[in-house]
CSV table of C-alpha atoms in Angstrom, one decimal:
chain,number,residue,atom,x,y,z
Y,10,MET,CA,261.3,68.7,-34.6
Y,11,THR,CA,259.1,67.9,-37.6
Y,12,HIS,CA,256.7,65.9,-37.1
Y,13,THR,CA,254.8,64.1,-40.1
Y,14,ASP,CA,251.8,62.4,-38.0
Y,15,ASP,CA,248.4,63.9,-37.4
Y,16,LYS,CA,249.0,63.7,-33.6
Y,17,ARG,CA,249.0,66.8,-31.1
Y,18,HIS,CA,252.4,67.2,-29.6
Y,19,ILE,CA,252.8,68.6,-26.3
Y,20,PHE,CA,256.5,69.7,-25.2
Y,21,LEU,CA,256.5,70.0,-21.2
Y,22,ASP,CA,258.2,72.9,-20.2
Y,23,PRO,CA,260.3,73.6,-23.7
Y,24,ASP,CA,261.7,76.6,-22.4
Y,25,GLY,CA,262.6,76.1,-19.0
Y,26,VAL,CA,260.0,78.8,-17.7
Y,27,GLY,CA,258.9,76.0,-15.1
Y,28,ALA,CA,262.6,75.5,-13.7
Y,29,GLY,CA,262.6,75.6,-9.7
Y,30,GLN,CA,258.4,75.4,-9.7
Y,31,GLY,CA,258.0,71.4,-8.5
Y,32,TRP,CA,256.1,70.5,-11.3
Y,33,MET,CA,255.6,66.5,-12.0
Y,34,PHE,CA,253.0,64.6,-14.1
Y,35,VAL,CA,252.0,61.1,-15.0
Y,36,ILE,CA,251.5,60.7,-18.6
Y,37,VAL,CA,249.0,57.7,-19.0
Y,38,ALA,CA,249.3,55.9,-22.3
Y,39,ALA,CA,246.3,56.2,-24.1
Y,40,PRO,CA,245.5,56.6,-27.9
Y,41,THR,CA,244.2,60.1,-27.4
Y,42,GLY,CA,246.2,61.6,-30.5
Y,43,VAL,CA,248.4,63.6,-28.1
Y,44,VAL,CA,251.6,63.3,-27.5
Y,45,HIS,CA,253.4,64.7,-24.6
Y,46,GLN,CA,257.4,65.2,-24.6
Y,47,ASN,CA,259.8,65.5,-21.9
Y,48,GLN,CA,263.8,66.3,-21.8
Y,49,GLY,CA,265.0,63.7,-19.5
Y,50,GLY,CA,268.6,62.2,-18.8
Y,51,GLY,CA,270.3,64.2,-16.9
Y,52,PHE,CA,273.2,65.4,-19.0
Y,53,GLY,CA,272.1,63.5,-22.0
Y,54,CYS,CA,269.0,65.7,-22.7
Y,55,ILE,CA,266.8,63.2,-24.4
Y,56,GLN,CA,263.6,64.0,-25.9
Y,57,TYR,CA,261.1,61.2,-24.3
Y,58,GLN,CA,257.8,60.9,-25.5
Y,59,GLN,CA,254.5,59.1,-24.8
Y,60,GLU,CA,251.2,59.8,-26.4
Y,61,GLY,CA,248.0,59.6,-24.0
Y,62,TYR,CA,246.8,61.8,-21.5
Y,63,LEU,CA,248.5,63.9,-18.5
Y,64,ILE,CA,247.8,63.8,-14.9
Y,65,PRO,CA,249.4,66.5,-12.8
Y,66,LEU,CA,250.5,65.7,-9.2
Y,67,PHE,CA,250.5,68.5,-6.6
Y,68,GLY,CA,252.9,69.2,-3.3
Y,69,ARG,CA,256.0,70.8,-2.5
Y,70,ASP,CA,259.0,69.5,-3.2
Y,71,LEU,CA,257.5,66.6,-4.8
Y,72,ASP,CA,260.9,65.4,-6.6
Y,73,VAL,CA,263.3,65.2,-3.5
Y,74,ASP,CA,263.6,61.7,-3.1
Y,75,LEU,CA,263.9,61.4,-6.8
Y,76,GLN,CA,266.4,63.9,-7.3
Y,77,GLU,CA,268.8,62.5,-4.6
Y,78,ILE,CA,268.9,59.3,-6.8
Y,79,PHE,CA,269.2,60.9,-10.2
Y,80,VAL,CA,271.3,64.1,-9.1
Y,81,GLY,CA,272.7,62.9,-5.9
Y,82,GLU,CA,273.5,59.2,-6.6
Y,83,LEU,CA,273.8,59.0,-10.3
Y,84,LYS,CA,275.7,62.4,-10.9
Y,85,GLY,CA,272.8,63.8,-13.4
Y,86,GLN,CA,274.6,61.1,-15.9
Y,87,GLY,CA,271.3,59.6,-16.9
Y,88,ALA,CA,269.9,56.1,-16.1
Y,89,ARG,CA,268.9,54.0,-19.5
Y,90,ARG,CA,270.0,50.3,-19.2
Y,91,LEU,CA,271.5,51.0,-15.8
Y,92,ASP,CA,272.0,47.6,-14.1
Y,93,TRP,CA,270.2,48.8,-10.8
Y,94,PRO,CA,271.9,47.6,-7.6
Y,95,ALA,CA,269.4,46.2,-5.5
Y,96,GLU,CA,269.8,49.2,-2.7
Y,97,LEU,CA,269.4,51.8,-5.6
Y,98,LEU,CA,266.1,50.0,-7.0
Y,99,ASP,CA,264.3,49.7,-3.4
Y,100,ARG,CA,264.8,53.4,-3.3
Y,101,LEU,CA,263.5,54.2,-6.8
Y,102,ARG,CA,260.9,51.8,-5.8
Y,103,ALA,CA,259.8,53.5,-2.6
Y,104,ALA,CA,260.0,57.0,-4.8
Y,105,VAL,CA,257.6,56.1,-7.1
Y,106,ALA,CA,254.9,54.6,-4.4
Y,107,GLU,CA,254.9,58.3,-3.0
Y,108,PHE,CA,252.9,59.3,-5.7
Y,109,GLY,CA,249.2,58.3,-5.9
Y,110,VAL,CA,246.5,59.4,-8.6
Y,111,TYR,CA,242.8,59.2,-8.0
Y,112,GLY,CA,240.1,58.2,-10.2
Y,113,SER,CA,239.0,59.0,-13.6
Y,114,GLY,CA,235.7,59.5,-15.4
Y,115,ARG,CA,235.2,55.7,-15.0
Y,116,HIS,CA,236.2,55.7,-11.1
Y,117,ASP,CA,234.9,57.6,-8.5
Y,118,ASP,CA,237.7,56.8,-5.8
Y,119,ALA,CA,237.8,58.9,-2.9
Y,120,PHE,CA,241.5,57.6,-2.1
Y,121,PRO,CA,244.5,58.2,-3.8
Y,122,THR,CA,246.1,54.7,-5.9
Y,123,TRP,CA,249.9,54.5,-5.5
Y,124,LEU,CA,251.7,54.4,-8.3
Y,125,VAL,CA,254.1,51.2,-9.0
Y,126,LEU,CA,257.7,51.2,-11.0
Y,127,ASP,CA,256.7,49.2,-14.0
Y,128,GLU,CA,259.8,46.8,-13.6
Y,129,SER,CA,258.9,45.1,-16.9
Y,130,ARG,CA,260.1,48.6,-18.7
Y,131,LEU,CA,263.4,49.1,-16.2
Y,132,SER,CA,265.7,49.1,-19.3
Y,133,GLU,CA,263.6,52.4,-20.0
Y,134,VAL,CA,264.2,54.1,-16.6
Y,135,ASP,CA,266.0,57.6,-16.6
Y,136,GLU,CA,265.8,60.8,-14.9
Y,137,ALA,CA,263.0,62.6,-15.6
Y,138,TRP,CA,261.3,59.7,-17.1
Y,139,VAL,CA,260.3,56.8,-15.0
Y,140,PRO,CA,257.9,53.8,-16.3
Y,141,VAL,CA,255.2,53.3,-13.9
Y,142,LEU,CA,251.8,51.5,-13.4
Y,143,THR,CA,248.6,53.4,-12.7
Y,144,PRO,CA,245.0,52.2,-12.1
Y,145,HIS,CA,244.3,53.4,-15.4
Y,146,GLY,CA,247.4,51.5,-17.3
Y,147,PRO,CA,250.6,51.7,-17.8
Y,148,GLY,CA,252.4,55.4,-18.1
Y,149,VAL,CA,255.4,57.3,-17.4
Y,150,LEU,CA,256.0,59.6,-14.4
Y,151,VAL,CA,258.1,62.7,-15.5
Y,152,TRP,CA,259.8,66.1,-13.8
Y,153,GLU,CA,261.9,68.4,-14.4
Y,154,ASN,CA,265.4,67.2,-15.9
Y,155,SER,CA,268.4,68.3,-14.1
Y,156,ASP,CA,270.7,69.4,-16.8
């Protein structure tokens, strides 16, 4: 992919070397000049991108609940523009709310602020690409695509 802008493009796990490592990030939208790209959409293998800064999330089996939704329930077919059934949407909300981020240079929070599913962008939700609201503004929750 050729880029004609003056931004830096960072591909998250472009060669799959992070497969099975349990990595997960929040990309907070901001005019940083750095565009993070992640493959999502299950078998659709869609290249998504967001300019902003990256917040790593740590822990074991981070994406278990999200994998149960996108790989188990939706069979890796992706979810872009899915008309979310109420029960599945509730599960997605709960899975996203399991993740918290701590303060930035503007905050000195000793406790995390939990992520919230950005339901105004529900049509953008896909496997390995979930729009969220963070204490720093809108962002995207990303992890390893299942393909």
